[in-house]
Short mmCIF file of C-alpha atoms in Angstrom, two decimals:
data_model
loop_
_atom_site.label_atom_id
_atom_site.label_comp_id
_atom_site.label_asym_id
_atom_site.label_seq_id
_atom_site.Cartn_x
_atom_site.Cartn_y
_atom_site.Cartn_z
CA MET A 256 -0.02 -0.01 -0.01
CA ALA A 257 1.40 3.41 -0.92
CA ASP A 258 0.44 7.03 -0.49
CA LEU A 259 0.50 7.60 -4.22
CA GLN A 260 0.09 11.14 -5.53
CA THR A 261 -0.22 9.82 -9.10
CA PRO A 262 -2.65 6.93 -8.92
CA LYS A 263 -3.07 4.64 -11.91
CA ALA A 264 -6.34 3.01 -12.94
CA ARG A 265 -6.26 -0.76 -13.27
CA LYS A 266 -7.07 -1.98 -16.79
CA ARG A 267 -6.28 -5.68 -16.63
CA GLY A 268 -9.12 -8.09 -15.92
CA LEU A 269 -11.85 -5.48 -16.25
CA VAL A 270 -14.77 -5.20 -18.66
CA VAL A 271 -15.79 -1.56 -18.95
CA GLN A 272 -19.08 -0.32 -20.33
CA GLU A 273 -19.42 3.45 -20.59
CA MET A 274 -22.85 5.01 -20.66
CA PRO A 275 -24.01 8.59 -20.61
CA GLY A 276 -23.26 9.95 -17.13
CA GLU A 277 -22.14 6.67 -15.62
CA MET A 278 -20.04 3.60 -16.10
CA LEU A 279 -20.27 -0.11 -15.35
CA VAL A 280 -17.01 -1.92 -14.56
CA TYR A 281 -17.00 -5.70 -14.17
CA ASP A 282 -14.00 -7.17 -12.40
CA THR A 283 -13.42 -10.63 -13.93
CA GLU A 284 -10.94 -11.56 -11.17
CA ALA A 285 -13.03 -10.59 -8.17
CA ASN A 286 -16.31 -11.24 -10.02
CA LYS A 287 -17.80 -8.01 -8.90
CA ALA A 288 -19.77 -5.36 -10.81
CA HIS A 289 -19.13 -1.72 -9.97
CA CYS A 290 -21.37 1.12 -10.92
CA LEU A 291 -19.51 4.46 -11.04
CA ASN A 292 -21.40 7.70 -11.22
CA ASP A 293 -20.11 10.48 -13.48
CA SER A 294 -17.74 12.00 -10.89
CA ALA A 295 -16.21 8.66 -9.89
CA ALA A 296 -15.85 7.63 -13.53
CA PHE A 297 -14.12 10.89 -14.45
CA VAL A 298 -11.60 10.55 -11.61
CA TRP A 299 -10.96 6.91 -12.47
CA MET A 300 -10.36 7.77 -16.16
CA SER A 301 -7.99 10.53 -15.09
CA CYS A 302 -5.88 8.21 -12.98
CA ASP A 303 -3.22 7.52 -15.65
CA GLY A 304 -0.17 7.23 -13.39
CA VAL A 305 1.01 10.69 -14.43
CA ASN A 306 -1.71 13.03 -13.25
CA THR A 307 -1.42 14.18 -9.65
CA VAL A 308 -4.48 14.72 -7.48
CA GLY A 309 -4.11 18.44 -8.14
CA ASP A 310 -4.06 17.77 -11.91
CA ILE A 311 -7.26 15.76 -11.63
CA VAL A 312 -8.95 18.61 -9.74
CA ARG A 313 -8.00 21.00 -12.57
CA GLU A 314 -9.16 18.57 -15.28
CA PHE A 315 -12.43 18.05 -13.43
CA GLU A 316 -13.09 21.74 -13.29
CA LYS A 317 -11.99 22.26 -16.91
CA SER A 318 -14.56 19.67 -17.99
CA SER A 319 -17.31 21.92 -16.61
CA LYS A 320 -18.47 19.27 -14.14
CA GLY A 321 -18.18 21.71 -11.20
CA THR A 322 -15.81 23.13 -8.63
CA VAL A 323 -14.10 20.56 -6.42
CA THR A 324 -11.34 20.18 -3.86
CA GLU A 325 -8.51 17.69 -3.54
CA ASP A 326 -10.55 15.97 -0.80
CA PHE A 327 -13.26 15.38 -3.43
CA VAL A 328 -10.76 13.55 -5.65
CA TRP A 329 -9.35 11.68 -2.70
CA LEU A 330 -12.85 10.54 -1.78
CA ALA A 331 -13.09 8.94 -5.24
CA ILE A 332 -9.55 7.53 -5.03
CA ASP A 333 -10.26 5.97 -1.62
CA GLN A 334 -13.27 4.15 -3.06
CA LEU A 335 -11.46 3.16 -6.26
CA SER A 336 -8.59 1.76 -4.18
CA SER A 337 -10.80 -0.18 -1.77
CA LYS A 338 -12.70 -1.69 -4.71
CA GLY A 339 -9.48 -2.84 -6.39
CA LEU A 340 -9.81 -0.52 -9.37
CA LEU A 341 -6.31 0.99 -9.03
CA GLU A 342 -3.04 -0.67 -9.98
CA THR A 343 -1.66 -0.07 -6.49
CA LYS A 344 -3.63 0.25 -3.28
CA VAL A 345 -3.54 3.74 -1.84
CA ALA A 346 -3.49 4.44 1.90
CA PRO A 347 -6.99 5.70 2.76
CA ARG A 348 -7.27 9.43 3.35
CA PHE A 349 -10.50 9.34 5.26
CA LYS A 350 -9.60 6.52 7.65
CA GLY A 351 -11.31 6.96 11.01
CA SER A 352 -13.92 9.40 9.66
CA THR A 353 -17.53 8.33 9.56
CA ARG A 354 -19.14 8.37 6.15
CA ARG A 355 -21.34 11.25 7.26
CA GLU A 356 -18.37 13.36 8.41
CA MET A 357 -16.48 12.59 5.25
CA LEU A 358 -19.35 13.48 2.94
CA LYS A 359 -20.05 16.63 4.86
CA LYS A 360 -16.43 17.73 4.63
CA VAL A 361 -16.17 17.06 0.94
CA GLY A 362 -19.71 18.01 0.03
CA ILE A 363 -19.62 21.51 1.53
CA ALA A 364 -16.46 22.43 -0.39
CA SER A 365 -17.60 21.02 -3.74
CA VAL A 366 -20.14 22.01 -6.31
CA ALA A 367 -20.44 18.69 -8.09
CA ALA A 368 -22.14 15.35 -7.55
CA LEU A 369 -20.07 13.41 -5.01
CA PRO A 370 -18.22 10.43 -6.43
CA ILE A 371 -20.11 7.26 -5.67
CA ILE A 372 -19.25 3.67 -6.50
CA ALA A 373 -21.82 0.93 -5.79
CA SER A 374 -20.78 -2.73 -6.07
CA LEU A 375 -22.33 -6.16 -6.20
CA ALA A 376 -20.71 -9.57 -6.34
CA ALA A 377 -21.68 -12.29 -8.79
CA PRO A 378 -22.53 -15.62 -7.12
CA GLN A 379 -19.89 -18.36 -6.96
CA SER A 380 -21.95 -20.53 -9.23
CA ALA A 381 -25.24 -20.08 -11.00
CA LEU A 382 -26.31 -23.37 -9.42
CA ALA A 383 -26.30 -21.68 -6.04
CA ALA A 384 -29.14 -19.51 -7.19
CA THR A 385 -31.25 -22.27 -8.62
CA SER A 386 -33.38 -24.92 -7.06
CA CYS A 387 -32.70 -28.62 -7.05
CA ASN A 388 -36.47 -28.96 -7.26
CA CYS A 389 -36.60 -31.49 -4.46
CA SER A 390 -40.17 -32.21 -3.54
CA ARG A 391 -39.21 -34.81 -0.94
CA SER A 392 -36.11 -35.11 1.14
CA SER A 393 -35.49 -38.48 -0.58
CA ASP A 394 -35.21 -36.58 -3.85
CA CYS A 395 -32.17 -34.65 -2.68
CA PRO A 396 -29.00 -36.01 -4.23
CA GLN A 397 -26.20 -37.23 -1.98
CA ILE A 398 -23.61 -34.94 -3.44
CA VAL A 399 -24.43 -31.59 -4.89
CA THR A 400 -21.52 -29.61 -6.17
CA ASN A 401 -21.33 -25.85 -5.93
CA CYS A 402 -24.68 -25.35 -4.32
CA SER A 403 -25.90 -24.30 -0.96
CA THR A 404 -27.73 -26.44 1.53
CA ASN A 405 -30.46 -23.85 2.08
CA MET A 406 -31.96 -24.77 -1.26
CA CYS A 407 -33.50 -27.69 0.55
CA ASP A 408 -33.80 -25.87 3.86
CA ASN A 409 -35.89 -23.28 2.10
CA ALA A 410 -38.19 -25.98 0.82
CA GLY A 411 -38.83 -26.93 4.43
CA MET A 412 -36.78 -30.08 4.34
CA THR A 413 -33.73 -31.34 6.13
CA PRO A 414 -30.90 -31.60 3.61
CA THR A 415 -29.67 -35.13 3.34
CA PHE A 416 -26.68 -34.34 1.19
CA THR A 417 -23.20 -32.98 1.61
CA CYS A 418 -22.44 -29.81 -0.26
CA ILE A 419 -19.07 -29.10 -1.76
CA ALA A 420 -18.36 -25.38 -2.01
CA MET B 232 -15.17 -44.78 -16.03
CA ALA B 233 -15.49 -47.73 -18.41
CA LEU B 234 -16.33 -46.88 -22.00
CA SER B 235 -20.04 -46.41 -22.37
CA SER B 236 -21.77 -48.41 -25.07
CA HIS B 237 -24.79 -46.14 -25.69
CA ARG B 238 -24.46 -42.52 -26.79
CA PHE B 239 -26.56 -39.62 -27.87
CA ASP B 240 -24.93 -36.58 -29.50
CA PHE B 241 -26.94 -33.42 -29.89
CA VAL B 242 -26.81 -29.65 -30.05
CA SER B 243 -28.91 -27.47 -27.76
CA PHE B 244 -28.77 -23.68 -27.50
CA GLY B 245 -25.62 -23.76 -29.68
CA LEU B 246 -23.75 -26.21 -27.42
CA ALA B 247 -22.60 -29.68 -28.52
CA ILE B 248 -23.46 -32.22 -25.87
CA ARG B 249 -23.01 -35.96 -25.52
CA PHE B 250 -24.87 -38.34 -23.20
CA GLU B 251 -23.27 -41.74 -22.55
CA SER B 252 -24.35 -44.78 -20.58
CA ARG B 253 -23.73 -48.48 -20.48
CA ASN B 254 -27.41 -48.91 -19.76
CA ALA B 255 -29.83 -48.08 -22.59
CA ARG B 256 -32.74 -47.47 -20.23
CA ILE B 257 -30.77 -44.99 -18.12
CA LEU B 258 -29.66 -43.17 -21.27
CA GLU B 259 -33.26 -43.02 -22.44
CA ARG B 260 -34.28 -41.48 -19.12
CA ALA B 261 -31.49 -38.89 -19.40
CA ILE B 262 -32.66 -37.95 -22.93
CA GLU B 263 -36.27 -37.75 -21.78
CA THR B 264 -35.27 -35.49 -18.89
CA ALA B 265 -33.20 -33.26 -21.21
CA ARG B 266 -36.10 -32.98 -23.67
CA ARG B 267 -38.36 -31.70 -20.92
CA SER B 268 -35.68 -29.51 -19.45
CA LEU B 269 -34.70 -27.88 -22.74
CA LEU B 270 -38.22 -27.81 -24.21
CA GLY B 271 -37.35 -30.25 -26.97
CA ASP B 272 -34.42 -28.20 -28.29
CA LEU B 273 -32.21 -31.25 -28.90
CA GLN B 274 -30.90 -31.48 -32.46
CA PRO B 275 -28.92 -34.68 -33.21
CA SER B 276 -25.43 -33.71 -34.28
CA ASN B 277 -21.97 -35.00 -35.16
CA ARG B 278 -20.13 -32.00 -33.78
CA PRO B 279 -17.43 -32.84 -31.25
CA ALA B 280 -19.02 -32.60 -27.81
CA GLU B 281 -18.00 -29.76 -25.50
CA HIS B 282 -19.96 -31.24 -22.64
CA VAL B 283 -20.01 -35.02 -21.95
CA PHE B 284 -22.43 -36.44 -19.46
CA VAL B 285 -22.06 -40.06 -18.31
CA PHE B 286 -24.98 -41.74 -16.52
CA GLY B 287 -24.84 -45.02 -14.74
CA LYS B 288 -25.55 -47.27 -11.77
CA ASN B 289 -23.01 -49.18 -9.69
CA ASN B 290 -22.68 -50.76 -6.27
CA GLU B 291 -20.63 -47.90 -4.84
CA HIS B 292 -22.91 -44.99 -5.75
CA GLY B 293 -26.23 -46.37 -6.89
CA TYR B 294 -27.41 -44.07 -9.69
CA PHE B 295 -25.01 -41.28 -10.61
CA PHE B 296 -24.03 -38.85 -13.34
CA GLU B 297 -20.73 -37.25 -14.29
CA HIS B 298 -20.02 -34.09 -16.26
CA ASN B 299 -16.76 -33.88 -18.20
CA GLY B 300 -15.24 -36.61 -15.98
CA GLU B 301 -16.36 -35.20 -12.64
CA LEU B 302 -18.86 -37.03 -10.45
CA ILE B 303 -21.71 -34.54 -9.94
CA THR B 304 -24.22 -36.45 -7.88
CA HIS B 305 -25.41 -39.95 -6.93
CA HIS B 306 -28.50 -41.35 -5.25
CA GLU B 307 -29.95 -44.71 -4.46
CA ILE B 308 -32.98 -44.04 -6.60
CA ALA B 309 -32.93 -42.76 -10.16
CA ARG B 310 -35.47 -39.97 -9.50
CA GLY B 311 -33.10 -38.33 -7.03
CA VAL B 312 -30.39 -38.07 -9.68
CA PHE B 313 -32.57 -37.03 -12.58
CA LYS B 314 -34.40 -34.31 -10.63
CA TYR B 315 -31.05 -32.69 -9.96
CA PHE B 316 -29.82 -33.33 -13.44
CA ASP B 317 -32.83 -31.45 -14.79
CA SER B 318 -31.77 -28.26 -12.97
CA TYR B 319 -28.05 -28.86 -13.47
CA LEU B 320 -28.34 -29.18 -17.25
CA ARG B 321 -30.33 -25.96 -17.68
CA VAL B 322 -27.92 -24.01 -15.56
CA ARG B 323 -24.82 -25.34 -17.32
CA ILE B 324 -26.32 -24.59 -20.70
CA GLY B 325 -27.28 -21.14 -19.46
CA GLU B 326 -23.70 -20.52 -18.35
CA HIS B 327 -22.06 -21.75 -21.55
CA CYS B 328 -24.54 -20.87 -24.28
CA PRO B 329 -22.47 -18.96 -26.92
CA ASP B 330 -25.13 -16.61 -28.35
CA ARG B 331 -27.70 -16.09 -25.61
CA VAL B 332 -27.54 -14.66 -22.10
CA PHE B 333 -29.56 -16.59 -19.55
CA VAL B 334 -30.78 -14.56 -16.61
CA HIS B 335 -32.65 -15.97 -13.60
CA ALA B 336 -35.92 -14.13 -14.05
CA GLY B 337 -39.62 -14.50 -14.51
CA VAL B 338 -40.76 -13.02 -17.80
CA VAL B 339 -44.15 -11.92 -19.15
CA GLY B 340 -45.18 -9.89 -22.18
CA ILE B 341 -47.38 -6.82 -21.82
CA ASN B 342 -48.57 -4.95 -24.91
CA GLY B 343 -45.73 -6.20 -27.07
CA ARG B 344 -42.94 -5.47 -24.57
CA ALA B 345 -41.44 -7.91 -22.14
CA LEU B 346 -41.23 -7.44 -18.38
CA LEU B 347 -38.27 -9.11 -16.65
CA ILE B 348 -38.54 -9.95 -12.93
CA PRO B 349 -35.07 -11.10 -11.88
CA GLY B 350 -34.90 -13.35 -8.81
CA ASN B 351 -33.44 -16.54 -7.47
CA SER B 352 -35.42 -19.62 -6.66
CA PHE B 353 -37.83 -19.17 -3.74
CA SER B 354 -38.02 -15.42 -4.33
CA GLY B 355 -41.66 -15.61 -5.41
CA LYS B 356 -41.18 -14.84 -9.08
CA SER B 357 -43.32 -17.79 -10.25
CA THR B 358 -46.21 -16.62 -8.09
CA LEU B 359 -45.94 -13.11 -9.45
CA VAL B 360 -45.61 -14.32 -13.05
CA LEU B 361 -48.72 -16.49 -12.61
CA GLU B 362 -50.72 -13.58 -11.20
CA LEU B 363 -49.65 -11.35 -14.14
CA VAL B 364 -50.60 -14.06 -16.65
CA LYS B 365 -54.00 -14.46 -14.96
CA ARG B 366 -54.51 -10.74 -15.61
CA GLY B 367 -53.77 -10.96 -19.32
CA ALA B 368 -49.97 -10.91 -19.61
CA THR B 369 -48.30 -13.30 -22.08
CA TYR B 370 -46.28 -16.06 -20.46
CA PHE B 371 -42.59 -16.30 -21.37
CA SER B 372 -40.89 -18.04 -18.45
CA ASP B 373 -40.91 -18.42 -14.71
CA GLU B 374 -37.22 -19.34 -14.57
CA PHE B 375 -35.02 -17.76 -17.25
CA ALA B 376 -34.99 -14.68 -19.41
CA ILE B 377 -33.08 -15.83 -22.48
CA LEU B 378 -31.68 -12.69 -24.08
CA ASP B 379 -30.15 -12.22 -27.48
CA GLU B 380 -27.70 -9.59 -28.75
CA ARG B 381 -30.51 -7.24 -29.81
CA GLY B 382 -31.82 -7.21 -26.25
CA PHE B 383 -34.85 -9.32 -27.15
CA VAL B 384 -36.08 -12.00 -24.77
CA HIS B 385 -36.98 -15.48 -26.10
CA PRO B 386 -39.79 -17.63 -24.70
CA TYR B 387 -38.84 -20.45 -22.35
CA ALA B 388 -42.32 -21.45 -21.41
CA ARG B 389 -41.97 -24.47 -19.15
CA PRO B 390 -44.99 -25.24 -16.96
CA ILE B 391 -45.00 -22.74 -14.08
CA ASN B 392 -43.57 -24.41 -10.97
CA MET B 393 -45.60 -23.42 -7.93
CA ARG B 394 -44.40 -24.47 -4.50
CA THR B 395 -47.05 -25.47 -1.96
CA ASP B 396 -46.79 -24.76 1.78
CA ASP B 397 -45.25 -28.14 2.48
CA GLY B 398 -42.39 -27.40 0.08
CA ARG B 399 -43.66 -29.61 -2.75
CA TYR B 400 -43.83 -28.45 -6.34
CA ARG B 401 -47.08 -28.25 -8.24
CA PRO B 402 -46.65 -27.64 -11.98
CA TYR B 403 -49.20 -25.18 -13.27
CA ASN B 404 -49.65 -25.64 -16.99
CA VAL B 405 -50.21 -22.37 -18.75
CA ASP B 406 -52.54 -23.16 -21.59
CA VAL B 407 -50.49 -22.43 -24.72
CA SER B 408 -53.56 -22.94 -26.92
CA THR B 409 -55.22 -19.82 -25.50
CA ASP B 410 -52.40 -17.50 -26.60
CA LYS B 411 -51.19 -17.07 -23.04
CA ALA B 412 -47.73 -18.37 -23.86
CA ALA B 413 -45.40 -16.43 -26.11
CA SER B 414 -44.11 -17.99 -29.29
CA SER B 415 -41.65 -15.35 -30.55
CA PRO B 416 -39.00 -13.01 -29.08
CA MET B 417 -39.93 -9.63 -27.74
CA PRO B 418 -37.97 -6.46 -26.85
CA VAL B 419 -37.61 -5.81 -23.12
CA GLY B 420 -39.70 -2.85 -22.03
CA ALA B 421 -39.25 -3.05 -18.27
CA VAL B 422 -37.14 -4.70 -15.57
CA LEU B 423 -38.53 -5.03 -12.08
CA PHE B 424 -36.30 -5.73 -9.08
CA THR B 425 -38.58 -6.56 -6.23
CA LYS B 426 -38.68 -8.29 -2.89
CA TYR B 427 -41.69 -9.35 -0.88
CA ALA B 428 -42.30 -7.49 2.37
CA GLU B 429 -45.48 -7.79 4.41
CA ASN B 430 -47.78 -4.76 3.91
CA ALA B 431 -45.18 -3.16 1.62
CA ARG B 432 -46.42 -0.31 -0.55
CA PHE B 433 -45.42 -0.02 -4.17
CA ARG B 434 -42.90 2.83 -4.20
CA PRO B 435 -41.05 2.59 -7.50
CA ARG B 436 -37.52 3.92 -7.70
CA ILE B 437 -36.21 4.19 -11.24
CA LEU B 438 -32.66 2.94 -11.72
CA THR B 439 -30.17 4.12 -14.28
CA PRO B 440 -28.97 1.65 -16.95
CA ALA B 441 -25.63 1.05 -15.13
CA GLU B 442 -27.42 0.56 -11.82
CA GLY B 443 -29.75 -1.89 -13.56
CA MET B 444 -26.82 -3.80 -15.07
CA MET B 445 -25.07 -4.00 -11.73
CA THR B 446 -28.23 -5.21 -9.99
CA LEU B 447 -28.81 -7.78 -12.72
CA THR B 448 -25.27 -9.19 -12.45
CA PRO B 449 -25.93 -11.73 -9.65
CA PHE B 450 -28.76 -13.25 -11.74
CA THR B 451 -26.78 -13.48 -15.02
CA LEU B 452 -25.62 -17.04 -15.56
CA PRO B 453 -22.71 -16.50 -17.99
CA ILE B 454 -21.30 -13.44 -16.23
CA ARG B 455 -18.21 -15.26 -14.99
CA ILE B 456 -17.63 -17.32 -18.12
CA ASN B 457 -18.46 -14.82 -20.82
CA SER B 458 -18.35 -11.43 -19.03
CA ALA B 459 -17.87 -9.11 -22.02
CA TYR B 460 -20.70 -10.64 -24.06
CA SER B 461 -23.02 -10.72 -21.05
CA ILE B 462 -22.40 -7.08 -20.29
CA ARG B 463 -22.93 -6.07 -23.96
CA VAL B 464 -26.31 -7.82 -23.98
CA MET B 465 -27.27 -6.44 -20.53
CA GLN B 466 -26.50 -2.94 -21.75
CA ARG B 467 -28.66 -3.40 -24.84
CA VAL B 468 -31.50 -4.47 -22.58
CA MET B 469 -31.08 -1.76 -20.00
CA GLU B 470 -30.62 1.21 -22.32
CA ASN B 471 -34.07 0.57 -23.79
CA ALA B 472 -35.94 -0.49 -20.66
CA LEU B 473 -37.61 1.17 -17.73
CA ILE B 474 -35.77 -0.18 -14.67
CA ILE B 475 -37.81 -0.23 -11.49
CA ARG B 476 -37.01 -1.22 -7.93
CA SER B 477 -39.69 -1.59 -5.28
CA LYS B 478 -40.76 -3.82 -2.44
CA ARG B 479 -44.00 -5.62 -3.04
CA THR B 480 -46.88 -7.01 -1.12
CA HIS B 481 -48.86 -10.22 -1.87
CA ALA B 482 -48.63 -11.21 -5.51
CA PRO B 483 -52.32 -10.85 -6.55
CA ARG B 484 -52.60 -7.33 -5.12
CA PHE B 485 -49.19 -6.29 -6.38
CA ALA B 486 -49.87 -7.67 -9.87
CA GLU B 487 -52.97 -5.47 -10.13
CA ILE B 488 -51.21 -2.29 -8.96
CA PHE B 489 -48.12 -2.95 -11.03
CA LEU B 490 -50.06 -3.58 -14.26
CA GLN B 491 -51.91 -0.30 -13.83
CA TYR B 492 -48.60 1.48 -13.26
CA LEU B 493 -46.93 -0.12 -16.30
CA THR B 494 -49.85 0.73 -18.57
CA LYS B 495 -49.40 4.37 -17.58
CA VAL B 496 -45.62 4.59 -17.90
CA LEU B 497 -44.80 2.34 -20.86
#
C-alpha cells in the first residue's frame, strides 16, 4: 500500500461499459460489478499514473463538471482503491472518519455530484441460485457440487446431502 | 469410467453435448429429462461434444451422473439423480450458451414489450408471473430470461412451478392454446427488481442503466464465463428499458397495482 500522488487506474481483468453519465465496470478476477457515477468515472479515467491529485482537480473543473477540492478527488480515489480498481492500493485518506463526516467535509467544499461507487458480487456458481427442485427429502441427491444447503432448507426439508463449495 | 456403449450426441442452444451410458434405459431417461428440461431443443449432431455427461448405476454410488469426468451427484434411486440433473443441465447450458444470455428471471409480455422480474429460486417470481398471466400478460418463463444480442427476450415457457406450503412443487400448466404463452421473441420494455415484504407499498424507484446492469449481475448465468458478451447484452436491454425497484406485497394485489402502473408509464 502506498500514499501515491499519481494513482493509476487498473485496466487488466476488467470489462468496462461506458454509458451517458455513468459507467459499469465488471472485475473478472473478483467477479464484482461496480457502478460508477459520473464523478467517480471521471476521476478513475484521469488516474493515468502521471496526473497528480491536483491535476485531476484541474481537469475536473476544466470539464465543466463543477468546482471541487482535492478531498473530493481523494474521496473517489479511496473508493477506487478499496474496490481494487487502481493498480496499487492507496492508503485511505478518510480513515477513521464516519461516512457522514467525510461526505459533509467534501460536500460543503464542492459544487459537483459526490463520487459514488456501488458494487455487487456475482454468485460463486449459478447453481447456487437455482433450485434442485426437491419435492421430498429423498429426492435430494447425496452430493451436490457448488450449491448451498439452504436450497433444501428453504423448501422446508432437512438436507440429506453434503455440499461441496 | 469404463467406455459407455450407448451414446446420444446433440446440439442445444448452440452447445454440442453428448450423453453416454452403459445402460440403454438410463440413457433413455436422461434424454427424456433433457427434452423436458430444454423444451425439446435437442438437435442430433456429429459436432465434437464440449460437454459429456455419463450416466450409470453401480454398487458404490447407486445411480449417478458425471459431467466432463467429474462425479456430480449420486443417489440410491434414479429420480433423485434425474431431478437434480434437470436443474443442473439448464444451468450449465445457461452458463455456456455462446449466443444467448440466460438470466434468472420470470418473464411476461405486456402490450408487445417484455417485463423481466429477476430473482433466485424461492423469491416468489413464479407466483408473481402467474398472477400477471392471470390478468392478461403473455407467459414467457418463470425461470429464465433468455436474451439475444438485440436485447430481445426469447420464450422459455416451461410449466410454471408453484411451491405449496409443504415445500412440494405443483406444476401449473399455462394453456399455450389460448395464446397465453409467447411464441416469438420480444424487446424488453421493463425490468422489475422486487422483494416481498409484508404490507409493503409499491414505491417505484427508477434505476439508471448502469445501476440496472449491476443489480442484474448476480442473476446473470454466464457473467463469470463470458463477461464481455453478457455485459454487452445487458447494456442493450437496460438502455431501452424502464428499470424499477420496489418492495412488493402479496402477488395478486401487487400484480394489479403494477399492471396499472406499467400501462401508464410504458
